[in-house]
Amino acid sequence: MSKSYFMGLDFGTQGVRCGVTDEQGNILNYSEKKYQTTYPKPGWAEQSPADWVEKMEQSIGECYDKLGAEIFSGIKAMAVCTTSSTVIPMSDGDEYLSDAILWMDNRSVEQARRINASGHALLKHCGKEVSVEWIVPKMMWLKENRPDVYEKAERIVEQQDYINHHFTGRWCASVSQATCKSNFVEEAGGYDKSFFEAIGFPDFFEKADTDVLRQAQPVGAIKDEIADKYHLSRGIIVYQGGVDAHVNMIGLGVVNPGETGVVMGSSFVHLSLTDQEIFKDGIWGPYKDAIIPDMYCMEGGQVSAGSITKWFLNEFGVGGENPYGTMAEEAAKIPAGSEGVVALDFFQGNRTPYKDPVAKGIFYGITLSHTRAHLYRAILESVAYGTRNIVESMESEENKINRLRGCGGVVFNPLWLQIIADVTGKPIVLTEQSGNAGVLGCAVIAAVGSGEYESFPQACEHMVHVTKVVEPDEQAHEAYSGNYRKYLDLYKCTKHLNEI
């Protein structure tokens, strides 16, 4: 019996990964290529769509070179996941009119404020407030500040839509993106015209993709010229993927009610699945169908996490072949709690539970006795405190969170993983592909869409394999309690300073 192969493309903040798996979830090969982010003004962040495609082509090419024609010709289907609220204005000739406004860009503060001031009932589905990151305030910003671009735009799309169109020629949206980032609520009939009228943006419908597909629904067949270029069989189907964080959950096996996962990378995303609507202040959702059809997703997030450690290494001149390893070694010698140093991880604002785009990073409690190792460990601990704050905000009688499944670059940092487990008091479950869950999640979607498996739980049973559980240390958990309270108080005590 011949094997089935599936391709996954995972577009993250820093780069794109192409991977090919078999029907058992074994990743036969993957290749990652980095692209550039530019920061034209404070709080702004942009990327070039042409750069995405160029790096994707290089990544696919490297996989082909390693795997060869026989396996590539056996690829049965594919799916794509991307960052969310990375926004591109497109001409009627399908050319992008400006660089993409990246998800972390917070230029649309005023537009988000006006949306939230509307008080529309639909806002209950996003913790009563939209985020400055999301596509709707960014579309409004373009209309008000770049009318030259906005008026020429035939449509304004997500990165997901752009990549799917590149392969198939079809413009459509993902329910994963739409329900979480552009106020699509299936129970309210999809996009609610009264909401867009209330926020003063009724022409949303003139620019947005309103053809919304669920995960694993077919986007379409790959164009012949694209199939030939990428050494793929003509006629293979692209199945709808979604937000990278959501697809990571599928790649972790978070596909049943009561399961929670955390994407641990440049930023952190926390996602909890339930079989009922649970509304919590400060938490996004509940979003129906965002990850798994007919289930609800609660979402939290930290804008800055791994990006803070990268900043630290750059700005504090940590060199050598393995600067991350150097600082992890130094930080491991510092006691839990960093001997009184507490950091706030809001280096690019706060996503949840405060939804404060102008919140700032802080180091508190520094004395002349403290070293760079104390500061570095305080950063690791601050991200863990932020995760605890979000997880506790998500929990309720109806949603008991007993453990976390983890994926992303942080899973390769044993010290940081242990700190997160100790601070939260939750075991962290790792899988064989925790470092590559986006690619695997896309492959699972392609396997379900193509009929290899009947459902996501069935596919994950065969394709996702648990390898390790990081258990929390009870004594360390207690040791962190005082600094955690300081972490919570620091934001409350300093919030007003951001308004001066």
Coordinates of C-alpha atoms in Angstrom, one line a residue:
M1 CA 0.0 0.0 0.0
S2 CA 1.5 3.3 -1.0
K3 CA 2.1 6.0 1.6
S4 CA 0.3 9.3 1.7
Y5 CA 2.3 12.6 2.0
F6 CA 1.1 16.1 2.9
M7 CA 2.7 19.5 2.7
G8 CA 2.4 22.2 5.3
L9 CA 3.5 25.8 5.0
D10 CA 3.8 27.8 8.3
F11 CA 4.3 31.5 7.9
G12 CA 5.4 33.0 11.3
T13 CA 6.5 36.4 12.3
Q14 CA 10.1 35.8 11.5
G15 CA 10.0 33.3 8.7
V16 CA 8.3 30.5 6.7
R17 CA 8.7 26.8 7.2
C18 CA 7.8 24.2 4.6
G19 CA 7.5 20.6 5.7
V20 CA 6.4 17.3 4.3
T21 CA 4.9 14.6 6.5
D22 CA 3.5 11.1 6.0
E23 CA 0.1 9.9 7.2
Q24 CA 1.6 9.0 10.6
G25 CA 2.8 12.6 11.3
N26 CA 6.4 11.9 10.7
I27 CA 8.0 15.1 9.2
L28 CA 10.3 13.7 6.5
N29 CA 12.0 17.0 6.0
Y30 CA 11.4 20.7 6.6
S31 CA 13.2 23.9 5.6
E32 CA 12.9 27.4 7.2
K33 CA 13.8 30.7 5.7
K34 CA 13.7 34.1 7.4
Y35 CA 12.3 37.3 6.1
Q36 CA 12.7 40.8 7.2
T37 CA 10.5 43.1 9.3
T38 CA 10.9 46.9 9.0
Y39 CA 9.8 49.4 11.7
P40 CA 9.2 52.7 9.8
K41 CA 7.9 54.5 13.0
P42 CA 7.6 53.6 16.7
G43 CA 4.9 51.0 17.1
W44 CA 4.8 50.3 13.3
A45 CA 5.9 47.0 11.8
E46 CA 5.8 46.0 8.1
Q47 CA 6.8 43.1 5.8
S48 CA 7.1 42.6 2.1
P49 CA 4.7 40.1 0.5
A50 CA 7.2 39.5 -2.2
D51 CA 9.7 38.5 0.5
W52 CA 7.2 35.9 1.8
V53 CA 6.9 34.3 -1.6
E54 CA 10.6 34.4 -2.3
K55 CA 11.5 32.7 1.0
M56 CA 8.6 30.2 0.6
E57 CA 9.9 29.2 -2.8
Q58 CA 13.4 28.7 -1.4
S59 CA 12.0 26.6 1.5
I60 CA 9.9 24.4 -0.9
G61 CA 13.0 24.1 -3.1
E62 CA 15.2 22.9 -0.3
C63 CA 12.6 20.3 0.7
Y64 CA 12.4 19.0 -2.9
D65 CA 16.2 18.8 -3.1
K66 CA 16.3 16.6 0.1
L67 CA 13.2 14.5 -0.6
G68 CA 13.2 14.1 -4.4
A69 CA 10.6 13.8 -7.1
E70 CA 9.2 10.5 -5.9
I71 CA 8.0 11.8 -2.6
F72 CA 6.9 15.2 -4.0
S73 CA 4.8 13.5 -6.7
G74 CA 3.1 11.6 -3.9
I75 CA 2.0 14.7 -2.0
K76 CA -1.7 14.3 -1.7
A77 CA -2.8 17.7 -0.4
M78 CA -1.5 20.8 1.4
A79 CA -2.6 23.5 3.8
V80 CA -1.2 26.9 4.9
C81 CA -1.2 28.8 8.2
T82 CA -0.1 32.4 8.7
T83 CA 0.1 35.2 11.1
S84 CA -3.2 36.9 11.8
S85 CA -4.1 40.5 11.2
T86 CA -1.2 41.0 8.8
V87 CA -3.0 43.2 6.3
I88 CA -2.4 43.8 2.6
P89 CA -4.2 46.2 0.3
M90 CA -4.6 44.6 -3.2
S91 CA -5.3 46.2 -6.6
D92 CA -7.8 44.9 -9.0
G93 CA -4.9 43.4 -10.8
D94 CA -4.0 41.4 -7.7
E95 CA -0.9 43.4 -7.0
Y96 CA -0.1 44.6 -3.5
L97 CA -0.3 48.4 -3.1
S98 CA 1.9 48.7 -0.1
D99 CA 3.9 46.5 2.2
A100 CA 1.9 44.4 4.6
I101 CA 1.0 46.0 8.0
L102 CA 2.2 43.3 10.4
W103 CA 0.0 41.9 13.2
M104 CA 2.1 43.5 15.9
D105 CA 1.7 47.0 14.4
N106 CA -0.3 49.3 16.7
R107 CA -0.7 52.4 14.6
S108 CA -4.6 52.0 14.7
V109 CA -5.0 52.9 18.4
E110 CA -7.6 55.6 17.7
Q111 CA -9.6 53.4 15.4
A112 CA -9.7 50.6 17.9
R113 CA -10.8 53.1 20.6
R114 CA -13.7 54.2 18.5
I115 CA -14.8 50.7 17.8
N116 CA -14.8 49.8 21.5
A117 CA -16.6 53.0 22.3
S118 CA -19.5 51.9 20.1
G119 CA -20.5 49.4 22.8
H120 CA -22.0 47.1 20.2
A121 CA -23.3 43.8 21.5
L122 CA -21.0 41.9 19.1
L123 CA -18.0 43.0 21.2
K124 CA -18.9 40.5 23.9
H125 CA -17.3 37.9 21.6
C126 CA -13.9 39.5 21.9
G127 CA -13.7 40.2 25.6
K128 CA -15.7 43.4 25.1
E129 CA -12.8 45.1 23.2
V130 CA -11.2 44.7 19.8
S131 CA -7.4 44.8 19.7
V132 CA -5.4 47.5 18.0
E133 CA -3.7 44.6 16.1
W134 CA -6.8 43.5 14.3
I135 CA -7.7 43.9 10.7
V136 CA -10.8 46.1 11.0
P137 CA -9.1 49.0 12.8
K138 CA -6.2 48.7 10.4
M139 CA -8.6 48.9 7.4
M140 CA -10.1 52.0 9.0
W141 CA -6.6 53.5 9.5
L142 CA -5.8 53.0 5.9
K143 CA -9.0 54.7 4.8
E144 CA -8.4 57.7 7.1
N145 CA -4.6 58.0 6.7
R146 CA -3.7 56.5 3.3
P147 CA -6.7 57.3 1.1
D148 CA -4.4 57.0 -1.9
V149 CA -3.9 53.4 -1.1
Y150 CA -7.4 52.6 0.2
E151 CA -9.3 54.0 -2.8
K152 CA -7.1 52.0 -5.2
A153 CA -7.6 48.8 -3.2
E154 CA -10.0 46.3 -4.8
R155 CA -9.8 44.3 -1.5
I156 CA -7.9 44.3 1.8
V157 CA -6.8 40.8 2.8
E158 CA -5.0 38.7 5.4
Q159 CA -1.7 37.1 4.8
Q160 CA -3.6 33.8 4.7
D161 CA -5.7 34.9 1.8
Y162 CA -2.7 36.2 -0.1
I163 CA -0.8 32.9 0.1
N164 CA -3.9 30.8 -0.7
H165 CA -4.5 33.0 -3.7
H166 CA -0.9 32.7 -4.9
F167 CA -1.5 28.9 -5.1
T168 CA -5.1 28.7 -6.4
G169 CA -6.1 32.0 -7.8
R170 CA -9.1 32.1 -5.4
W171 CA -9.8 34.9 -2.9
C172 CA -11.4 33.6 0.3
A173 CA -11.1 34.0 4.0
S174 CA -10.5 31.5 6.8
V175 CA -13.1 31.3 9.6
S176 CA -10.1 31.0 11.9
Q177 CA -9.0 34.5 10.9
A178 CA -12.4 36.0 10.4
T179 CA -14.1 34.9 13.7
C180 CA -11.1 36.0 15.8
K181 CA -9.9 39.1 14.1
S182 CA -12.7 40.7 12.0
N183 CA -15.8 40.2 14.1
F184 CA -17.3 37.4 12.1
V185 CA -19.9 35.6 14.4
E186 CA -21.6 32.6 12.8
E187 CA -24.5 32.7 15.2
A188 CA -25.2 36.3 14.2
G189 CA -25.2 35.4 10.5
G190 CA -21.5 36.0 9.9
Y191 CA -20.6 39.6 9.4
D192 CA -23.2 41.8 11.1
K193 CA -23.9 45.0 9.1
S194 CA -25.2 46.8 12.2
F195 CA -21.8 46.4 13.8
F196 CA -20.0 48.0 10.9
E197 CA -22.5 50.8 10.7
A198 CA -22.2 51.4 14.5
I199 CA -18.4 51.8 14.2
G200 CA -18.7 54.1 11.2
F201 CA -17.2 51.7 8.7
P202 CA -20.1 50.4 6.5
D203 CA -17.9 50.0 3.5
F204 CA -16.0 47.1 5.2
F205 CA -18.0 44.9 2.8
E206 CA -16.6 46.6 -0.2
K207 CA -13.0 45.7 0.7
A208 CA -13.2 42.5 2.8
D209 CA -13.2 38.9 1.7
T210 CA -16.6 37.7 2.8
D211 CA -16.3 34.2 1.3
V212 CA -15.4 32.4 4.6
L213 CA -14.2 28.8 4.7
R214 CA -13.8 26.4 7.7
Q215 CA -10.5 24.5 8.3
A216 CA -10.1 21.6 5.9
Q217 CA -12.6 22.9 3.4
P218 CA -11.1 23.0 -0.1
V219 CA -9.8 26.4 -1.3
G220 CA -9.1 24.9 -4.7
A221 CA -6.6 23.1 -6.9
I222 CA -3.1 24.5 -7.3
K223 CA -2.7 26.4 -10.6
D224 CA -0.8 24.3 -13.2
E225 CA 2.1 26.7 -13.5
I226 CA 2.5 26.8 -9.7
A227 CA 2.4 23.0 -9.5
D228 CA 5.1 22.7 -12.2
K229 CA 7.3 25.4 -10.6
Y230 CA 7.2 23.7 -7.2
H231 CA 7.6 20.1 -8.5
L232 CA 4.1 19.2 -7.2
S233 CA 1.5 17.0 -9.0
R234 CA -1.1 19.0 -10.9
G235 CA -4.5 19.1 -9.4
I236 CA -3.6 18.6 -5.8
I237 CA -5.9 20.6 -3.5
V238 CA -5.1 23.4 -1.0
Y239 CA -7.3 23.0 2.0
Q240 CA -8.2 25.9 4.2
G241 CA -5.8 26.4 7.2
G242 CA -5.9 29.3 9.5
V243 CA -4.2 31.5 12.1
D244 CA -0.7 30.0 12.8
A245 CA -1.4 29.8 16.5
H246 CA -4.7 27.9 15.9
V247 CA -3.1 25.5 13.5
N248 CA -0.3 24.9 16.0
M249 CA -3.0 23.7 18.4
I250 CA -4.1 21.1 15.9
G251 CA -0.4 20.1 15.5
L252 CA -0.3 19.7 19.3
G253 CA -3.4 17.6 19.5
V254 CA -5.5 20.3 21.2
V255 CA -8.7 19.1 19.5
N256 CA -11.0 18.2 22.3
P257 CA -13.0 20.2 24.9
G258 CA -11.0 20.9 28.1
E259 CA -7.6 21.1 26.4
T260 CA -5.4 24.2 26.4
G261 CA -2.2 24.9 24.5
V262 CA 0.4 27.7 24.4
V263 CA 2.4 28.8 21.4
M264 CA 5.7 29.9 22.9
G265 CA 7.8 31.9 20.5
S266 CA 8.5 35.6 19.7
S267 CA 5.1 36.1 21.2
F268 CA 2.9 33.8 23.2
V269 CA -0.7 32.7 22.4
H270 CA -2.9 30.8 24.8
L271 CA -5.8 28.9 23.5
S272 CA -8.4 26.9 25.4
L273 CA -11.1 24.7 23.8
T274 CA -14.6 24.3 25.3
D275 CA -17.9 22.8 24.1
Q276 CA -19.9 25.8 25.3
E277 CA -19.7 29.6 25.2
I278 CA -17.8 31.0 28.1
F279 CA -17.4 34.8 28.3
K280 CA -14.5 36.2 30.4
D281 CA -13.5 39.8 30.7
G282 CA -10.0 40.4 29.3
I283 CA -10.1 37.2 27.3
W284 CA -10.8 37.1 23.6
G285 CA -13.7 34.9 22.5
P286 CA -15.5 32.6 22.8
Y287 CA -14.9 32.0 19.1
K288 CA -16.9 29.3 17.4
D289 CA -15.1 27.0 14.8
A290 CA -11.8 29.0 15.2
I291 CA -9.8 25.8 15.7
I292 CA -12.2 22.8 15.5
P293 CA -15.7 22.9 13.9
D294 CA -18.5 23.2 16.4
M295 CA -16.2 24.0 19.4
Y296 CA -15.4 27.3 21.1
C297 CA -12.0 28.8 21.6
M298 CA -10.9 31.2 24.3
E299 CA -7.8 33.1 23.5
G300 CA -5.1 35.1 25.3
G301 CA -1.8 36.4 24.2
Q302 CA 1.5 38.2 25.1
V303 CA 2.9 40.4 22.4
S304 CA 6.5 40.1 23.6
A305 CA 8.2 37.0 24.8
G306 CA 11.0 35.5 22.9
S307 CA 11.4 38.9 21.2
I308 CA 12.5 40.3 24.6
T309 CA 15.2 37.8 25.0
K310 CA 16.4 38.6 21.5
W311 CA 16.4 42.3 22.4
F312 CA 18.4 41.6 25.6
L313 CA 21.1 39.6 23.8
N314 CA 21.5 42.3 21.2
E315 CA 21.5 45.3 23.5
F316 CA 23.6 43.8 26.3
G317 CA 26.2 42.6 23.9
V318 CA 25.9 38.9 24.6
G319 CA 28.1 37.3 21.9
G320 CA 29.6 33.9 21.2
E321 CA 28.4 31.0 19.2
N322 CA 25.4 30.3 21.4
P323 CA 24.3 33.5 23.2
Y324 CA 21.0 32.0 24.3
G325 CA 22.8 29.1 25.9
T326 CA 25.3 31.4 27.6
M327 CA 22.5 33.4 29.3
A328 CA 20.5 30.3 30.1
E329 CA 23.5 29.0 32.0
E330 CA 24.0 32.2 33.9
A331 CA 20.3 32.6 34.7
A332 CA 20.1 29.0 36.0
K333 CA 22.5 30.0 38.8
I334 CA 20.1 32.7 40.0
P335 CA 17.4 31.6 42.6
A336 CA 13.7 31.5 41.7
G337 CA 12.4 35.1 42.0
S338 CA 15.6 36.7 40.6
E339 CA 16.5 37.9 44.1
G340 CA 13.8 40.5 44.1
V341 CA 14.0 41.7 40.5
V342 CA 10.6 41.7 38.8
A343 CA 10.1 42.6 35.1
L344 CA 7.0 43.5 33.1
D345 CA 7.0 41.9 29.7
F346 CA 5.0 44.7 28.0
F347 CA 7.8 45.7 25.6
Q348 CA 5.2 46.1 22.8
G349 CA 2.1 46.7 24.9
N350 CA -0.2 44.1 26.4
R351 CA -2.6 41.9 24.5
T352 CA -4.5 40.2 27.3
P353 CA -5.9 40.6 29.9
Y354 CA -5.3 44.3 29.9
K355 CA -5.6 45.1 26.2
D356 CA -3.3 48.1 26.6
P357 CA -1.2 48.8 23.5
V358 CA 0.8 51.6 25.2
A359 CA 1.8 49.5 28.3
K360 CA 5.6 49.5 28.7
G361 CA 8.3 47.1 29.9
I362 CA 9.7 47.6 33.3
F363 CA 12.5 46.2 35.5
Y364 CA 11.8 46.7 39.2
G365 CA 13.9 46.1 42.3
I366 CA 17.4 46.4 40.8
T367 CA 20.3 47.1 43.1
L368 CA 24.1 47.3 42.6
S369 CA 24.3 43.7 43.6
H370 CA 22.3 42.5 40.6
T371 CA 23.9 41.2 37.4
R372 CA 22.8 40.8 33.8
A373 CA 21.9 37.2 34.7
H374 CA 19.3 38.5 37.2
L375 CA 17.8 40.7 34.5
Y376 CA 17.7 37.9 32.0
R377 CA 16.1 35.5 34.5
A378 CA 13.6 38.2 35.4
I379 CA 12.6 38.4 31.8
L380 CA 12.0 34.7 31.6
E381 CA 9.9 34.9 34.8
S382 CA 7.9 37.9 33.7
V383 CA 6.7 36.0 30.6
A384 CA 5.8 33.1 32.9
Y385 CA 3.9 35.5 35.2
G386 CA 2.0 36.8 32.1
T387 CA 1.1 33.3 31.1
R388 CA -0.2 32.6 34.6
N389 CA -2.3 35.8 34.6
I390 CA -3.9 34.8 31.3
V391 CA -4.5 31.1 32.3
E392 CA -6.1 32.2 35.6
S393 CA -8.2 34.7 33.7
M394 CA -9.4 31.9 31.4
E395 CA -10.3 29.4 34.2
S396 CA -13.7 28.9 35.6
E397 CA -16.0 26.2 36.9
E398 CA -16.8 25.3 33.3
N399 CA -13.2 25.4 32.1
K400 CA -10.7 23.7 34.5
I401 CA -7.2 24.0 33.0
N402 CA -5.1 21.1 34.4
R403 CA -2.2 21.1 32.0
L404 CA -0.8 23.0 29.1
R405 CA 0.5 21.7 25.7
G406 CA 3.4 23.7 24.5
C407 CA 5.0 24.4 21.1
G408 CA 7.4 26.9 19.6
G409 CA 11.0 27.9 20.1
V410 CA 10.8 28.1 23.9
V411 CA 10.3 24.3 24.1
F412 CA 14.0 24.0 23.3
N413 CA 14.9 26.1 26.4
P414 CA 14.6 23.7 29.4
L415 CA 15.1 26.4 32.0
W416 CA 12.4 28.6 30.6
L417 CA 10.0 25.7 30.3
Q418 CA 10.6 24.7 33.9
I419 CA 10.0 28.3 35.0
I420 CA 6.7 28.5 33.2
A421 CA 5.6 25.1 34.7
D422 CA 6.7 26.3 38.2
V423 CA 5.1 29.7 38.0
T424 CA 1.8 28.5 36.6
G425 CA 1.7 25.3 38.6
K426 CA 0.7 23.4 35.5
P427 CA 2.4 20.5 33.8
I428 CA 3.6 21.3 30.3
V429 CA 3.0 18.5 27.7
L430 CA 5.5 18.3 24.8
T431 CA 5.0 16.3 21.6
E432 CA 7.4 14.9 19.0
Q433 CA 6.8 18.0 16.8
S434 CA 6.4 20.7 19.5
G435 CA 9.1 22.6 17.6
N436 CA 7.2 22.2 14.4
A437 CA 3.6 22.1 15.3
G438 CA 2.5 24.6 12.7
V439 CA 3.8 22.4 9.8
L440 CA 2.3 19.3 11.4
G441 CA -1.1 21.1 12.0
C442 CA -1.2 22.0 8.3
A443 CA -0.5 18.4 7.4
V444 CA -3.3 17.2 9.8
I445 CA -5.7 19.7 8.1
A446 CA -4.7 18.4 4.6
A447 CA -5.1 14.8 5.8
V448 CA -8.6 15.5 7.1
G449 CA -9.6 17.5 4.1
S450 CA -8.4 14.9 1.6
G451 CA -10.2 12.1 3.4
E452 CA -7.2 10.3 4.8
Y453 CA -8.9 10.6 8.2
E454 CA -12.5 11.3 9.1
S455 CA -12.0 13.9 11.9
F456 CA -9.4 16.0 13.6
P457 CA -9.4 13.8 16.8
Q458 CA -8.9 10.7 14.6
A459 CA -6.1 12.3 12.6
C460 CA -4.3 13.6 15.8
E461 CA -4.6 10.1 17.4
H462 CA -2.4 8.8 14.5
M463 CA -0.2 11.9 13.7
V464 CA 0.5 13.6 17.1
H465 CA 2.8 11.8 19.6
V466 CA 3.4 13.0 23.2
T467 CA 7.1 12.6 24.2
K468 CA 7.6 14.5 27.5
V469 CA 5.8 16.2 30.4
V470 CA 7.5 19.0 32.3
E471 CA 6.1 18.8 35.9
P472 CA 5.9 21.9 38.1
D473 CA 8.0 22.0 41.3
E474 CA 5.6 22.8 44.3
Q475 CA 8.3 24.6 46.3
A476 CA 9.3 26.7 43.4
H477 CA 5.7 27.6 42.7
E478 CA 5.4 28.9 46.3
A479 CA 8.7 30.8 45.9
Y480 CA 7.3 32.7 42.9
S481 CA 4.1 33.7 44.6
G482 CA 5.4 37.0 46.1
N483 CA 7.0 38.2 42.8
Y484 CA 3.8 37.2 40.9
R485 CA 1.8 39.6 43.2
K486 CA 4.4 42.3 42.6
Y487 CA 4.1 41.7 38.8
L488 CA 0.3 42.2 39.0
D489 CA 0.7 45.3 41.2
L490 CA 3.4 46.8 39.0
Y491 CA 1.1 47.3 36.1
K492 CA -1.7 48.8 38.2
C493 CA 0.8 51.2 39.9
T494 CA 2.5 52.4 36.7
K495 CA -0.4 52.4 34.2
H496 CA -1.0 56.1 34.6
L497 CA 2.6 57.0 33.7
N498 CA 1.9 55.9 30.1
E499 CA -0.7 58.7 29.9
I500 CA 1.6 61.5 30.9

